[in-house]
Each structure stands twice: as structure tokens, then as C-alpha cells.
PDB file of C-alpha atoms in Angstrom:
ATOM      1  CA  MET A  94     181.922  20.801  81.943  1.00  0.00           C
ATOM      2  CA  LEU A  95     185.588  21.214  81.082  1.00  0.00           C
ATOM      3  CA  ILE A  96     184.908  23.583  78.153  1.00  0.00           C
ATOM      4  CA  PHE A  97     182.719  25.735  80.390  1.00  0.00           C
ATOM      5  CA  SER A  98     185.610  26.010  82.839  1.00  0.00           C
ATOM      6  CA  VAL A  99     187.969  27.088  80.094  1.00  0.00           C
ATOM      7  CA  PHE A 100     185.619  29.846  79.001  1.00  0.00           C
ATOM      8  CA  LYS A 101     185.154  31.069  82.596  1.00  0.00           C
ATOM      9  CA  THR A 102     188.921  31.667  82.788  1.00  0.00           C
ATOM     10  CA  LEU A 103     188.798  33.734  79.584  1.00  0.00           C
ATOM     11  CA  THR A 104     186.485  36.502  80.894  1.00  0.00           C
ATOM     12  CA  ASP A 105     187.669  40.050  80.098  1.00  0.00           C
ATOM     13  CA  GLN A 106     189.745  38.831  77.161  1.00  0.00           C
ATOM     14  CA  GLU A 107     189.158  39.454  73.472  1.00  0.00           C
ATOM     15  CA  VAL A 108     187.631  36.581  71.499  1.00  0.00           C
ATOM     16  CA  VAL A 109     186.211  36.109  67.998  1.00  0.00           C
ATOM     17  CA  VAL A 110     182.832  34.350  67.768  1.00  0.00           C
ATOM     18  CA  GLU A 111     181.738  32.963  64.383  1.00  0.00           C
ATOM     19  CA  LEU A 112     178.017  32.265  64.142  1.00  0.00           C
ATOM     20  CA  LYS A 113     176.284  29.725  61.986  1.00  0.00           C
ATOM     21  CA  ASN A 114     174.953  32.485  59.710  1.00  0.00           C
ATOM     22  CA  ASP A 115     178.622  33.412  58.884  1.00  0.00           C
ATOM     23  CA  LEU A 116     178.675  36.538  61.060  1.00  0.00           C
ATOM     24  CA  CYS A 117     181.991  37.020  62.898  1.00  0.00           C
ATOM     25  CA  ILE A 118     181.964  39.192  65.970  1.00  0.00           C
ATOM     26  CA  THR A 119     185.087  40.323  67.882  1.00  0.00           C
ATOM     27  CA  GLY A 120     184.596  41.486  71.438  1.00  0.00           C
ATOM     28  CA  ILE A 121     185.514  41.297  75.076  1.00  0.00           C
ATOM     29  CA  LEU A 122     184.126  38.157  76.746  1.00  0.00           C
ATOM     30  CA  LYS A 123     182.123  39.298  79.738  1.00  0.00           C
ATOM     31  CA  SER A 124     180.244  36.155  80.714  1.00  0.00           C
ATOM     32  CA  VAL A 125     179.438  32.603  79.692  1.00  0.00           C
ATOM     33  CA  ASP A 126     176.966  30.120  81.189  1.00  0.00           C
ATOM     34  CA  GLN A 127     176.635  26.334  81.287  1.00  0.00           C
ATOM     35  CA  PHE A 128     174.785  26.363  77.931  1.00  0.00           C
ATOM     36  CA  LEU A 129     177.772  28.306  76.421  1.00  0.00           C
ATOM     37  CA  ASN A 130     175.615  31.383  75.957  1.00  0.00           C
ATOM     38  CA  ILE A 131     178.070  34.290  75.546  1.00  0.00           C
ATOM     39  CA  ARG A 132     177.924  37.967  76.400  1.00  0.00           C
ATOM     40  CA  LEU A 133     180.354  40.269  74.600  1.00  0.00           C
ATOM     41  CA  ASP A 134     181.153  43.954  75.159  1.00  0.00           C
ATOM     42  CA  ALA A 135     182.914  46.433  72.811  1.00  0.00           C
ATOM     43  CA  ILE A 136     182.022  44.351  69.782  1.00  0.00           C
ATOM     44  CA  LYS A 137     183.198  44.831  66.189  1.00  0.00           C
ATOM     45  CA  VAL A 138     181.890  42.944  63.160  1.00  0.00           C
ATOM     46  CA  THR A 139     184.579  41.462  60.912  1.00  0.00           C
ATOM     47  CA  ASP A 140     182.659  42.077  57.657  1.00  0.00           C
ATOM     48  CA  GLU A 141     180.967  45.430  58.138  1.00  0.00           C
ATOM     49  CA  ALA A 142     179.886  45.673  54.487  1.00  0.00           C
ATOM     50  CA  ARG A 143     177.706  42.526  54.810  1.00  0.00           C
ATOM     51  CA  HIS A 144     176.291  43.446  58.182  1.00  0.00           C
ATOM     52  CA  PRO A 145     175.920  47.265  58.315  1.00  0.00           C
ATOM     53  CA  HIS A 146     173.110  47.002  60.855  1.00  0.00           C
ATOM     54  CA  MET A 147     175.626  45.735  63.433  1.00  0.00           C
ATOM     55  CA  MET A 148     177.738  48.917  63.338  1.00  0.00           C
ATOM     56  CA  ALA A 149     175.671  50.635  66.005  1.00  0.00           C
ATOM     57  CA  VAL A 150     175.689  47.672  68.421  1.00  0.00           C
ATOM     58  CA  LYS A 151     178.182  47.915  71.332  1.00  0.00           C
ATOM     59  CA  ASN A 152     177.425  44.730  73.253  1.00  0.00           C
ATOM     60  CA  CYS A 153     175.503  41.540  72.585  1.00  0.00           C
ATOM     61  CA  PHE A 154     174.253  38.278  73.948  1.00  0.00           C
ATOM     62  CA  ILE A 155     174.818  35.207  71.767  1.00  0.00           C
ATOM     63  CA  ARG A 156     172.835  32.057  72.285  1.00  0.00           C
ATOM     64  CA  GLY A 157     175.145  29.013  72.520  1.00  0.00           C
ATOM     65  CA  SER A 158     173.214  27.042  69.910  1.00  0.00           C
ATOM     66  CA  VAL A 159     174.014  29.535  67.127  1.00  0.00           C
ATOM     67  CA  VAL A 160     177.787  29.545  67.694  1.00  0.00           C
ATOM     68  CA  ARG A 161     179.943  27.737  65.108  1.00  0.00           C
ATOM     69  CA  TYR A 162     183.444  28.583  66.416  1.00  0.00           C
ATOM     70  CA  VAL A 163     185.041  30.623  69.174  1.00  0.00           C
ATOM     71  CA  GLN A 164     188.614  31.761  68.505  1.00  0.00           C
ATOM     72  CA  LEU A 165     190.464  32.111  71.757  1.00  0.00           C
ATOM     73  CA  PRO A 166     193.619  34.146  72.348  1.00  0.00           C
ATOM     74  CA  PRO A 167     196.644  31.815  72.390  1.00  0.00           C
ATOM     75  CA  SER A 168     198.026  33.535  75.499  1.00  0.00           C
ATOM     76  CA  GLY A 169     194.759  32.919  77.349  1.00  0.00           C
ATOM     77  CA  VAL A 170     194.780  29.135  77.189  1.00  0.00           C
ATOM     78  CA  ASP A 171     197.196  27.078  79.269  1.00  0.00           C
ATOM     79  CA  THR A 172     197.443  23.957  77.099  1.00  0.00           C
ATOM     80  CA  ALA A 173     199.341  21.904  79.701  1.00  0.00           C
ATOM     81  CA  LEU A 174     196.684  22.530  82.288  1.00  0.00           C
ATOM     82  CA  LEU A 175     193.956  21.799  79.765  1.00  0.00           C
ATOM     83  CA  GLU A 176     195.580  18.499  78.771  1.00  0.00           C
ATOM     84  CA  ASP A 177     195.928  17.467  82.379  1.00  0.00           C
ATOM     85  CA  ALA A 178     192.297  18.298  83.121  1.00  0.00           C
ATOM     86  CA  THR A 179     191.154  16.370  80.049  1.00  0.00           C
ATOM     87  CA  ARG A 180     193.079  13.292  81.140  1.00  0.00           C
ATOM     88  CA  ARG A 181     191.595  13.499  84.674  1.00  0.00           C
ATOM     89  CA  GLU A 182     188.050  13.855  83.311  1.00  0.00           C
ATOM     90  CA  ALA A 183     188.514  10.930  80.940  1.00  0.00           C
ATOM     91  CA  ALA A 184     189.870   8.756  83.762  1.00  0.00           C
ATOM     92  CA  ASN A 185     186.916   9.659  85.979  1.00  0.00           C
ATOM     93  CA  GLN A 186     184.443   8.773  83.230  1.00  0.00           C
ATOM     94  CA  SER A 187     186.111   5.436  82.508  1.00  0.00           C
ATOM     95  CA  ARG A 188     185.768   4.441  86.167  1.00  0.00           C
ATOM     96  CA  ARG A 189     181.963   4.804  85.986  1.00  0.00           C
TER      97      ARG A 189
END
């Protein structure tokens, strides 16, 4: 559940979500759950010409299974803390 914890710390920050159908949505991350379902507010579509129907949408819910990538803000991720947490989780799993 390490990835879930990382996403929980990024609430109220701008992220870019690329879906499996090649739609890229930029918005403010409002919530994420254990299935990595994502709720975004103040969304903008990267390629408005290909997806004109998304121009009127202001917020959305994205099912985790349709997400290809999530681009996180570099300032929002503490890499040292993430590396340490990854090592601890790997050590805990190797003991089992």
C-alpha cells in the first residue's frame, strides 16, 4: 500500500493522468482510494481538439483500472522518504 500512501500525500496538488484511451487530463487531485480510483477537480484536457466533449467538464472520477500513467509534481514527492519506506516494506516482506 506504499503507492496509495504516496497518492494520499499529494491531495490538493496538480497532477496529469493519462488514460489507456490516450486521454490526458490535468487537474487538482482531490481524493484517491485503495483501488487507485482518482477524483480530480478543475480539470483541463491536454488535447482539446481530439476530445471536445470534455471541454464542459469541470471535475471527474477516474476508475483506477483505466489509468495508464500519473505524472506527479516533482516538488510533491520526497524521494528520500519514498526510498526509505520502500526499503522498510521490502524488508518486512522478506521476513515473512
